[in-house]
mmCIF file of C-alpha atoms and ligand atoms in Angstrom:
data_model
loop_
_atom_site.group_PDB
_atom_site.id
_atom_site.type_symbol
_atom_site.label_atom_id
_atom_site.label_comp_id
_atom_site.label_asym_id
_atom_site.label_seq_id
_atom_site.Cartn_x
_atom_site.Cartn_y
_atom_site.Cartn_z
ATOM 1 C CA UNK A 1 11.268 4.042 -42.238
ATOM 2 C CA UNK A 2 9.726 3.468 -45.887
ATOM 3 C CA UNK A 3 7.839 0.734 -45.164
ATOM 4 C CA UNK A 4 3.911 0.849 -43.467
ATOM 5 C CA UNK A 5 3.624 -2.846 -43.364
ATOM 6 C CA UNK A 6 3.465 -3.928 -39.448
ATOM 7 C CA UNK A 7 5.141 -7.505 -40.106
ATOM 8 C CA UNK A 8 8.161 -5.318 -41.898
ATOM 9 C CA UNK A 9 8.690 -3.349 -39.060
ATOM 10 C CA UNK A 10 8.123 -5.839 -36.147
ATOM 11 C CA UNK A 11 9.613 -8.865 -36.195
ATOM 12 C CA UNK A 12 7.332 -12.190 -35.163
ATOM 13 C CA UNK A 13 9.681 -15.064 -35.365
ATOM 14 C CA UNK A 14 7.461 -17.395 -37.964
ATOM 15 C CA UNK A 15 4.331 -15.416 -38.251
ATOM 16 C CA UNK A 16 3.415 -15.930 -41.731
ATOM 17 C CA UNK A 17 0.978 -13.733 -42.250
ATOM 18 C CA UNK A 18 0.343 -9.699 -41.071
ATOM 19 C CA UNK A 19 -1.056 -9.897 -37.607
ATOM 20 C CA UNK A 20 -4.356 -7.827 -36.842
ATOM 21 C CA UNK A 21 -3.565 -5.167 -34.567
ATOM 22 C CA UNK A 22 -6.044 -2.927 -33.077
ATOM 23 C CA UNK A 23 -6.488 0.763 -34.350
ATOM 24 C CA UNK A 24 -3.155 0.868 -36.018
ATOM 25 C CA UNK A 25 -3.956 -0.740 -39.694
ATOM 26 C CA UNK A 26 -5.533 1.657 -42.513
ATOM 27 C CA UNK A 27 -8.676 -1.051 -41.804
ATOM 28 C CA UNK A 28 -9.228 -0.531 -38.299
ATOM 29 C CA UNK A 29 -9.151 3.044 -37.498
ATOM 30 C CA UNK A 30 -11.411 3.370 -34.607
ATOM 31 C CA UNK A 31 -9.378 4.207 -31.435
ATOM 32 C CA UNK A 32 -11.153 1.901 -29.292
ATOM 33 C CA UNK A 33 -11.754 -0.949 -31.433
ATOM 34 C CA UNK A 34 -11.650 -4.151 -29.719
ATOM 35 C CA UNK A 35 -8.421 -6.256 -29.729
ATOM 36 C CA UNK A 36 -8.677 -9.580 -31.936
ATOM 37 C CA UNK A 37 -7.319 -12.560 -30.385
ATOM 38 C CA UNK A 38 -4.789 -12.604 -33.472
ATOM 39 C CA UNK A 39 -2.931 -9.545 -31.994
ATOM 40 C CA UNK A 40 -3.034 -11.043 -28.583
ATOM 41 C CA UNK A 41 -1.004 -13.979 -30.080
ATOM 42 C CA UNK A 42 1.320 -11.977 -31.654
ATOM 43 C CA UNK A 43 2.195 -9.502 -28.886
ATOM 44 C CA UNK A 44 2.673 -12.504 -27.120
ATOM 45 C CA UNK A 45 5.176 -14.062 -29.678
ATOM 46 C CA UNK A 46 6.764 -10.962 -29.680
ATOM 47 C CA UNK A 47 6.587 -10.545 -26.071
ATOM 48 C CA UNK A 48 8.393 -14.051 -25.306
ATOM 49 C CA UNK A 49 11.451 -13.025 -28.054
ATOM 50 C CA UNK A 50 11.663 -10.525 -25.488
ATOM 51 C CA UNK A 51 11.334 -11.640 -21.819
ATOM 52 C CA UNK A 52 13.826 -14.395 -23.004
ATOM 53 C CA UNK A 53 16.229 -11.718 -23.115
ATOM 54 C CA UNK A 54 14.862 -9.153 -20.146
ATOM 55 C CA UNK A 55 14.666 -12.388 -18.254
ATOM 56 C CA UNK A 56 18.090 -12.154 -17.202
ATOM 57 C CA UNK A 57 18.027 -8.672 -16.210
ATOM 58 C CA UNK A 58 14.939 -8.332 -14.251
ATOM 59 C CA UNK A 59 15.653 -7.161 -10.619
ATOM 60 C CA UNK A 60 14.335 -9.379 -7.944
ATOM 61 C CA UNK A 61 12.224 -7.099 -5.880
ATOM 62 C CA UNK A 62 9.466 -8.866 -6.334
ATOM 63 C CA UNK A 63 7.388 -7.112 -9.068
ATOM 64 C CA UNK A 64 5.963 -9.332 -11.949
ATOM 65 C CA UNK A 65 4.199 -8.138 -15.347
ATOM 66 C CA UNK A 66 7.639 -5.993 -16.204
ATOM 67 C CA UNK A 67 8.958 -7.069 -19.372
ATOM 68 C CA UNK A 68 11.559 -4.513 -19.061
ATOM 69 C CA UNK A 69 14.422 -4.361 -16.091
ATOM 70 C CA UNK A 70 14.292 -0.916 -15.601
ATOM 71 C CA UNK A 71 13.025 0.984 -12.000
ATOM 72 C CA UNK A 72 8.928 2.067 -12.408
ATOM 73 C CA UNK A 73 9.539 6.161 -13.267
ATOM 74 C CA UNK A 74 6.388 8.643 -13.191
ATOM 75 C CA UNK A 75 7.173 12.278 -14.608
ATOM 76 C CA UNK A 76 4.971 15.018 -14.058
ATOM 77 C CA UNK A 77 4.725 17.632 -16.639
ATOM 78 C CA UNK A 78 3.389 20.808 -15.127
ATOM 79 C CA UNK A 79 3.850 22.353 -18.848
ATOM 80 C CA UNK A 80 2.848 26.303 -19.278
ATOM 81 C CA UNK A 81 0.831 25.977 -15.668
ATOM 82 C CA UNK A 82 1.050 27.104 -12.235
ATOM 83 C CA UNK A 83 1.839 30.802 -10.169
ATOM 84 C CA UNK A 84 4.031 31.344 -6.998
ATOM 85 C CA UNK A 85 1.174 30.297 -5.015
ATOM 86 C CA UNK A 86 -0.260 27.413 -6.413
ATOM 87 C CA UNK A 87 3.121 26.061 -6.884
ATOM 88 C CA UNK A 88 4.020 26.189 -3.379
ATOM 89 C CA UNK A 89 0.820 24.466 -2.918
ATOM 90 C CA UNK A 90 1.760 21.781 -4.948
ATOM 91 C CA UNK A 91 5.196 21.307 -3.483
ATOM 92 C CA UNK A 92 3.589 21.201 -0.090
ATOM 93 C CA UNK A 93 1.280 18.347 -1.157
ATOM 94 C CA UNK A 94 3.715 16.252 -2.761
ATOM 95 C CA UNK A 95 6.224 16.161 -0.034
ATOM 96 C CA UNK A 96 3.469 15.531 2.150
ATOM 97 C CA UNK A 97 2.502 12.269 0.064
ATOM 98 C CA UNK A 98 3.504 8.733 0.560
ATOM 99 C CA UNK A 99 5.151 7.034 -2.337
ATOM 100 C CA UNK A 100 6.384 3.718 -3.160
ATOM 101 C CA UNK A 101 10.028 3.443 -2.414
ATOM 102 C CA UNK A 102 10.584 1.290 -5.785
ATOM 103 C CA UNK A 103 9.520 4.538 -7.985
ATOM 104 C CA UNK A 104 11.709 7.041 -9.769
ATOM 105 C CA UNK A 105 9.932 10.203 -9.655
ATOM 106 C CA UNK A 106 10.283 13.461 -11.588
ATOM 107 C CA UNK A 107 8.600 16.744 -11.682
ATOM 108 C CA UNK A 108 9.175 19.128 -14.731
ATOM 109 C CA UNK A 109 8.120 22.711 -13.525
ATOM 110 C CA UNK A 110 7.521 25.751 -16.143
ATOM 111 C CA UNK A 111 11.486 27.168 -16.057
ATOM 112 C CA UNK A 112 10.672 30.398 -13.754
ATOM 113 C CA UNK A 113 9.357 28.240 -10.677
ATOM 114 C CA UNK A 114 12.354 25.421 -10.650
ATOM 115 C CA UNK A 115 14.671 27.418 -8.123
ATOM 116 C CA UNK A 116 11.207 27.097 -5.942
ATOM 117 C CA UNK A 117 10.859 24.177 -6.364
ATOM 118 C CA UNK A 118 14.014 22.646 -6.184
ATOM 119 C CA UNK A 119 14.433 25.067 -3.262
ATOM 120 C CA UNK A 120 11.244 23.456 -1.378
ATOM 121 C CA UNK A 121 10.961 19.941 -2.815
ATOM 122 C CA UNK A 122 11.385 16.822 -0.835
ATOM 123 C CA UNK A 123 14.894 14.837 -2.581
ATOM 124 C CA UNK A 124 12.907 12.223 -2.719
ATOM 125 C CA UNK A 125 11.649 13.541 -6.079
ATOM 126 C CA UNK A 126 13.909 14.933 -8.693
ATOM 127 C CA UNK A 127 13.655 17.722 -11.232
ATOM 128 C CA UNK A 128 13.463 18.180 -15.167
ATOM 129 C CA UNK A 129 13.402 21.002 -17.199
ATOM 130 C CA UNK A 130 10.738 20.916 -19.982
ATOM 131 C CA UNK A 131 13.006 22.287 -22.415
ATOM 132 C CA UNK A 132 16.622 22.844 -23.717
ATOM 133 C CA UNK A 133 18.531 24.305 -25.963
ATOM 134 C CA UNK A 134 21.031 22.298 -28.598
ATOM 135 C CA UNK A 135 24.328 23.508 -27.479
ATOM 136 C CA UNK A 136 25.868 25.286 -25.029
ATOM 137 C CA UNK A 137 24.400 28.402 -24.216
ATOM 138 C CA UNK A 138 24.754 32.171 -25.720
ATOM 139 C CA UNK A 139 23.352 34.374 -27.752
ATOM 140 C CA UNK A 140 20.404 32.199 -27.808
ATOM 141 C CA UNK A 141 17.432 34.955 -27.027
ATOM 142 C CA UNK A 142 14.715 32.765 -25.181
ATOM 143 C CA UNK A 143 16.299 29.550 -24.577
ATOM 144 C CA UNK A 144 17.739 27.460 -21.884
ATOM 145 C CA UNK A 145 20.647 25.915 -22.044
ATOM 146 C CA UNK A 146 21.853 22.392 -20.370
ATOM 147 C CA UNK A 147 24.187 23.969 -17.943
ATOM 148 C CA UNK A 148 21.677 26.356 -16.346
ATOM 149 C CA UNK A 149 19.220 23.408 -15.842
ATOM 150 C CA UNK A 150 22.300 21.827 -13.802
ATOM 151 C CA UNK A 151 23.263 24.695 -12.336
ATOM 152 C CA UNK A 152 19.830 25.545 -11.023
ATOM 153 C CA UNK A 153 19.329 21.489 -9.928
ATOM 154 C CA UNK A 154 17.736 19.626 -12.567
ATOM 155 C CA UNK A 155 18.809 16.240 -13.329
ATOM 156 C CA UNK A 156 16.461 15.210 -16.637
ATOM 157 C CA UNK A 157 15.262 17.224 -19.342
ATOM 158 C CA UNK A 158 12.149 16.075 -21.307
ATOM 159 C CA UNK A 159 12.804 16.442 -25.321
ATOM 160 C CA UNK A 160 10.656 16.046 -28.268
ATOM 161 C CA UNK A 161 7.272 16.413 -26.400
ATOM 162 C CA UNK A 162 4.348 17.008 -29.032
ATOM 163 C CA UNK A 163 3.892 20.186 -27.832
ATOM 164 C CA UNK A 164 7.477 20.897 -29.011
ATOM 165 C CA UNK A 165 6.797 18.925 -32.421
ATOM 166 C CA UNK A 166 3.907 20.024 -33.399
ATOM 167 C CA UNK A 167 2.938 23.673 -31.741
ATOM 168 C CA UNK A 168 6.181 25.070 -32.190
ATOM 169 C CA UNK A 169 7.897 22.791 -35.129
ATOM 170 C CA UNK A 170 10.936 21.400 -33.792
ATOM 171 C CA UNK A 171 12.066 18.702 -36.005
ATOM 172 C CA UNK A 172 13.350 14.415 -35.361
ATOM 173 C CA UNK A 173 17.331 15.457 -35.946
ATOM 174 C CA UNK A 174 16.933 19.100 -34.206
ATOM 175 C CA UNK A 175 15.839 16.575 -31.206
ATOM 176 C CA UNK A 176 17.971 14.269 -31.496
ATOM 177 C CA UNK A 177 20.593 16.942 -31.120
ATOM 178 C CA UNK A 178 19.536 18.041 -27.975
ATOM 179 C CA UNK A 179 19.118 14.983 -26.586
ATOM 180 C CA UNK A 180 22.663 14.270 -27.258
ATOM 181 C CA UNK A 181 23.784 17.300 -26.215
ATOM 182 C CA UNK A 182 22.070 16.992 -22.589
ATOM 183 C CA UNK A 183 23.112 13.682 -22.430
ATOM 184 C CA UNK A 184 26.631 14.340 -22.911
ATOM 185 C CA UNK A 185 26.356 16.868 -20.218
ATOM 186 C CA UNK A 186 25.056 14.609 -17.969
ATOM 187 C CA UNK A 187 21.404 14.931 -17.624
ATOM 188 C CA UNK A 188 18.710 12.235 -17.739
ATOM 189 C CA UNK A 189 16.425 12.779 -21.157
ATOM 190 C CA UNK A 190 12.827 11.943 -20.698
ATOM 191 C CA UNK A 191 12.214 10.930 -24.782
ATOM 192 C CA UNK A 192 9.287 11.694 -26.376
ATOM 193 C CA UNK A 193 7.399 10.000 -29.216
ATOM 194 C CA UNK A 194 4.198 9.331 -30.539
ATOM 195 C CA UNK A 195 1.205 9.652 -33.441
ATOM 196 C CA UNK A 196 -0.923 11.787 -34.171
ATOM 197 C CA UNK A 197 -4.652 10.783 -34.639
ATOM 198 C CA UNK A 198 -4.632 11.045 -38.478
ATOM 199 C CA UNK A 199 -1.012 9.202 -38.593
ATOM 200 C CA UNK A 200 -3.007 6.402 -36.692
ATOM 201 C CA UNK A 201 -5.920 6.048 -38.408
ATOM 202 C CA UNK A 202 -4.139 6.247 -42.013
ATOM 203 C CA UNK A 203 -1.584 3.160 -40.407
ATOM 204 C CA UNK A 204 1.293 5.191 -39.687
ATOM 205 C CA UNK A 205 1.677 4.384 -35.914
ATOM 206 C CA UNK A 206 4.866 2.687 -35.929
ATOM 207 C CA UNK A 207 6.402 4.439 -38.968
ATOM 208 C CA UNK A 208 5.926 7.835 -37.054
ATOM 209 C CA UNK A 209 6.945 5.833 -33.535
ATOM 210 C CA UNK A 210 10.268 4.407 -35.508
ATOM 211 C CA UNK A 211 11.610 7.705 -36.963
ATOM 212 C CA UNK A 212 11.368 9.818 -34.205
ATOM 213 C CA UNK A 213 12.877 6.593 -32.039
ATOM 214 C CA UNK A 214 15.447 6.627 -34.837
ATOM 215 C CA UNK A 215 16.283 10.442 -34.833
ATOM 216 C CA UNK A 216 17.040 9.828 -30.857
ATOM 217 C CA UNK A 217 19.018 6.447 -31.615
ATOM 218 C CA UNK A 218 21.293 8.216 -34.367
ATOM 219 C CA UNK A 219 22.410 11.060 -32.152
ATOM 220 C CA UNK A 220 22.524 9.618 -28.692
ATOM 221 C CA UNK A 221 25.860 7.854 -27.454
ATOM 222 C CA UNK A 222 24.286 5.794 -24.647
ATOM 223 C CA UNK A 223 21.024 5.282 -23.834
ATOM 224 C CA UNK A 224 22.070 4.443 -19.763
ATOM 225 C CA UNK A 225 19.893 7.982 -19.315
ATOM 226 C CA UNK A 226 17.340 7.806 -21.844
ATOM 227 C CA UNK A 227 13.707 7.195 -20.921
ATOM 228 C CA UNK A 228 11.549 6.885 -23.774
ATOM 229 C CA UNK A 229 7.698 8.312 -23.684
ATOM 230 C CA UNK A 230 5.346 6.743 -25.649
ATOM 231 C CA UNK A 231 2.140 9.634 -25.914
ATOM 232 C CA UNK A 232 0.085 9.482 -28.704
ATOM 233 C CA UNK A 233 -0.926 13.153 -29.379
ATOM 234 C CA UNK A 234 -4.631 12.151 -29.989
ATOM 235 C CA UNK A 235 -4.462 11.054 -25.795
ATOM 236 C CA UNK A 236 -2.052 14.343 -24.755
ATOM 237 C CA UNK A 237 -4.517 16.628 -22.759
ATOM 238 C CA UNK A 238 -7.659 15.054 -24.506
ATOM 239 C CA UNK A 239 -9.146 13.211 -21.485
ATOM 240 C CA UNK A 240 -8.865 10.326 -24.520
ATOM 241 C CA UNK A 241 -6.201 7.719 -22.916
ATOM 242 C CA UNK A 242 -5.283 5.067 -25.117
ATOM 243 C CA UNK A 243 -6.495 1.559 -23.371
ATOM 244 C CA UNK A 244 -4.113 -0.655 -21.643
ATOM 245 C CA UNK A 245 -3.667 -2.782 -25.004
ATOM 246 C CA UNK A 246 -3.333 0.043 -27.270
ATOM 247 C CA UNK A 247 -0.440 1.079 -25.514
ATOM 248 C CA UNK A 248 1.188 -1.997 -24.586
ATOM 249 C CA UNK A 249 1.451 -2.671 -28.453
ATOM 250 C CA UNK A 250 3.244 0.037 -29.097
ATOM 251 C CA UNK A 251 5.373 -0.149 -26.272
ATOM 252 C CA UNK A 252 6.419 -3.800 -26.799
ATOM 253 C CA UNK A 253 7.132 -2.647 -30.341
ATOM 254 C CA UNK A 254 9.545 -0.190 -29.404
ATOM 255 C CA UNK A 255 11.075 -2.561 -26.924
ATOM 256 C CA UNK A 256 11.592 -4.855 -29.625
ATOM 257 C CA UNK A 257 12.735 -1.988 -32.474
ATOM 258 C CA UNK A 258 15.717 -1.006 -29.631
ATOM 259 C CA UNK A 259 16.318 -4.697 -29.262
ATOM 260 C CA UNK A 260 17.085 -5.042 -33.058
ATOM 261 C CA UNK A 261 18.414 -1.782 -33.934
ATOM 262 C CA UNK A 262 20.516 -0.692 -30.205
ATOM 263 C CA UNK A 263 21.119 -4.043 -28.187
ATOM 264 C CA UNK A 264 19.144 -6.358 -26.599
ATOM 265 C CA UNK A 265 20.361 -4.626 -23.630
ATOM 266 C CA UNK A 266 19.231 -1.419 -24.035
ATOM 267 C CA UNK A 267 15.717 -3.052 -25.064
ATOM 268 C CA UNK A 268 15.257 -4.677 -21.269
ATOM 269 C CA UNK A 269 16.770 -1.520 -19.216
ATOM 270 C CA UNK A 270 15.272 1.379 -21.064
ATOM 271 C CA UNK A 271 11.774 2.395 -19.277
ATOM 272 C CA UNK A 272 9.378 2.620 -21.575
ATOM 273 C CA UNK A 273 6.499 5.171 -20.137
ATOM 274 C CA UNK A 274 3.427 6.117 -21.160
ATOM 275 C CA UNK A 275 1.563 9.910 -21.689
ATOM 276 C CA UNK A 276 -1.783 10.805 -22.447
ATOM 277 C CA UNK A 277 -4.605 11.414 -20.416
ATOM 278 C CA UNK A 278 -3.324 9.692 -17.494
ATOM 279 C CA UNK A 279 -4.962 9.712 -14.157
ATOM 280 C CA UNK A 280 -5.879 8.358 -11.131
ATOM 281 C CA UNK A 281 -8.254 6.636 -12.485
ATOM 282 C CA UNK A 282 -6.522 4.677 -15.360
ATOM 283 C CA UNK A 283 -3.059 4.473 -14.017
ATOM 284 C CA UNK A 284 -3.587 0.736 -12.289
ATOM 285 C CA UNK A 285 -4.923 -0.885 -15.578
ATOM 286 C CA UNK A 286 -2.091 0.424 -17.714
ATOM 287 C CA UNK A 287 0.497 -0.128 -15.214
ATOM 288 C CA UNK A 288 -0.426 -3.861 -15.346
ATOM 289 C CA UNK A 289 0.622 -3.905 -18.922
ATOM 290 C CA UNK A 290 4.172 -5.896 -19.303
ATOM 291 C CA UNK A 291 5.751 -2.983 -20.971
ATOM 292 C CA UNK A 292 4.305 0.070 -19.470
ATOM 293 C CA UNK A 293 7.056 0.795 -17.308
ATOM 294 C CA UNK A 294 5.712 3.838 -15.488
ATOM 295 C CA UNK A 295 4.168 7.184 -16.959
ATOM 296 C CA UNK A 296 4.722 10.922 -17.717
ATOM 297 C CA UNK A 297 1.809 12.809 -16.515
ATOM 298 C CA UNK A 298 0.359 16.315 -17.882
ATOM 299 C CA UNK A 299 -2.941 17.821 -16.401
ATOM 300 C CA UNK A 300 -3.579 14.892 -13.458
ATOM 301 C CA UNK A 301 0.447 16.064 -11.995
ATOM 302 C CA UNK A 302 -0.887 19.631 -10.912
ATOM 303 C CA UNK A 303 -2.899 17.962 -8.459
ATOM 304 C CA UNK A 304 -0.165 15.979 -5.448
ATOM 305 C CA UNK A 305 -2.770 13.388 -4.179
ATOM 306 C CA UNK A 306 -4.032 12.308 -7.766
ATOM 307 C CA UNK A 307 -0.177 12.574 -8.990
ATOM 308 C CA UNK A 308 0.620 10.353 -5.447
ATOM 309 C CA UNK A 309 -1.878 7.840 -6.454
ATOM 310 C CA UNK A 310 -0.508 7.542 -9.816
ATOM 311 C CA UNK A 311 3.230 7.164 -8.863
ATOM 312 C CA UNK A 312 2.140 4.153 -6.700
ATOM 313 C CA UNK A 313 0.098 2.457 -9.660
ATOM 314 C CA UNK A 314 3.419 0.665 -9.649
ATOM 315 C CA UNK A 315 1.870 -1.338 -6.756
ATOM 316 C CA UNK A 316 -0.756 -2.829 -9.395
ATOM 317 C CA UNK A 317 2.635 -4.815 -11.012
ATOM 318 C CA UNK A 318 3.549 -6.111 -7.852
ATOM 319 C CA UNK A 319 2.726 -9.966 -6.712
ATOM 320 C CA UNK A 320 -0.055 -10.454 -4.770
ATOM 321 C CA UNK A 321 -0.068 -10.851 -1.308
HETATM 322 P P1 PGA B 1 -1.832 14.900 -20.194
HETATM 323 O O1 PGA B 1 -0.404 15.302 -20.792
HETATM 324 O O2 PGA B 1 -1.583 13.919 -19.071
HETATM 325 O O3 PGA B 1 -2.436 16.183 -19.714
HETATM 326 O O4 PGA B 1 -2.604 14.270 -21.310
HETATM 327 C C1 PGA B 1 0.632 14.356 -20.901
HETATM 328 C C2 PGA B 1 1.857 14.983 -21.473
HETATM 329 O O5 PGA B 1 1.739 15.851 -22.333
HETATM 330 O O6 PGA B 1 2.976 14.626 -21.079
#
């Protein structure tokens, strides 16, 4: 997207003039700078475009705070972690765990322990790979294709994760790719965007947030299996999680760049997560935010309790008793 200027990329009904919005203008760049009251407003404007559309949709089990209509869903990315051993130990503390029935819950193991774990693994939790390859598979030396994450149980695969991005350069269309290609097979994609710290100081947040959202929206036929992550790569791993506001402006953002650019549909049903630092700790104030719609968890998933306590954050959206 060419354009840096917030009120270009976000629509606001009759704001007239560029709404102040907390570390994401070239004039605010500290991460935890307070949020004005202006930004509040305009969320809010931009909030009630949306609900008047979600409205409709949202499921009647008694949860409020959810802009979207979409089921709570916490992923747990155990990344390049984990032996025989401690994975068992994992496995055996998560299916001892009580979790909220009203949760969809994933676990993305490194590739060599999924038959374990899929072998082991209460159903009541389903399996991604962290990875996979474009197309169907070959002579491909390294990869993993679509159909051997089926064939070995997994039902999701999590594409375009900063790790991917920026360790090992994959590229927006390269993912986009993929993320058609495991679609079309049938998997669930776990979608990943999100800035990096200089992108966000310099006022690039929702440029970067748009084109890679773009590069998934181009290639993708439906988006009926798409959950998109929102993980800012200055939070991913850096005990640095963005605050409840920071990422609830982003979020409703994207919610409102699918409504105008997919369907107002796909805007209300498509989970909108959040990554990036998250743990047991934090989980409850973010999950209150309207359009944090569950999150996809890195270091604080190795450990079942903490990950247990974070799946049931969704608790923190429901009404009170
Ligand atoms: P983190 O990782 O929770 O360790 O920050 C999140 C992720 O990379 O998905």
């Amino acid at each position: 997207m060419a354009s840096s200027s917030l009120t270009a990329q976000v629509s606001c009904g009759t704001q007239p003039s560029a709404p102040s919005f907390s570390g994401l203008r070239r004039t605010c760049p500290m991460l935890d700078a307070a949020v004005s009251f202006s930004h509040q407003s305009f969320c809010n404007r931009v909030n009630s475009s949306i609900r008047l559309v979600s409205s409709s949709h949202r499921s009647p089990r008694g949860v409020v705070a959810m802009a979207g209509s979409g089921k709570f869903f916490v992923g747990g990315n155990w990344k390049c972690n984990g032996t025989k051993d401690s994975i068992a130990k994992l496995v055996s503390d998560l299916n001892s765990a009580s979790l909220e029935a009203d949760v969809d819950v994933v676990v993305s193991p490194p590739f060599v322990y999924i038959d374990q774990v899929n072998s082991s693994l209460s159903d009541r939790i389903e399996i991604s790979g962290q990875n996979s390859w474009v197309g169907k598979g070959g002579a491909f030396t390294g990869e993993i294709s679509v159909e051997q994450l089926k064939d070995i149980g997994c039902k999701w695969v999590i594409l375009g994760h900063s790790e991917r991005r920026h360790v090992i350069g994959e590229q927006d269309e390269f993912i986009g790719k993929k993320a058609a290609y495991a679609l079309s097979e049938g998997l669930g994609v776990i979608a990943c965007i999100g800035e990096k710290l200089e992108e966000r100081e310099a006022g690039k947040t929702f440029d970067v947030c748009f084109d890679q959202l773009k590069a998934f929206a181009d290639a993708v036929p439906s988006w009926d299996k798409v959950v998109v992550a929102y993980e800012p790569v200055w939070a991913i791993g850096t005990g640095k999680v963005a605050s409840p506001q920071q990422a609830q402006e982003v979020h409703v953002a994207v919610r409102d760049w699918l409504k105008k650019n997919v369907s107002e549909e796909v805007a209300s049903k498509t989970r909108i997560i959040y990554g990036g630092s998250v743990n047991g700790g934090n989980c409850a104030e973010l999950a209150k935010e309207e359009d944090i719609d569950g999150f996809l968890v890195g270091g604080a998933s190795l450990k079942g309790p903490e990950f247990a306590t974070i799946v049931n954050s969704v608790t923190s959206k429901k009404v009170a008793a």
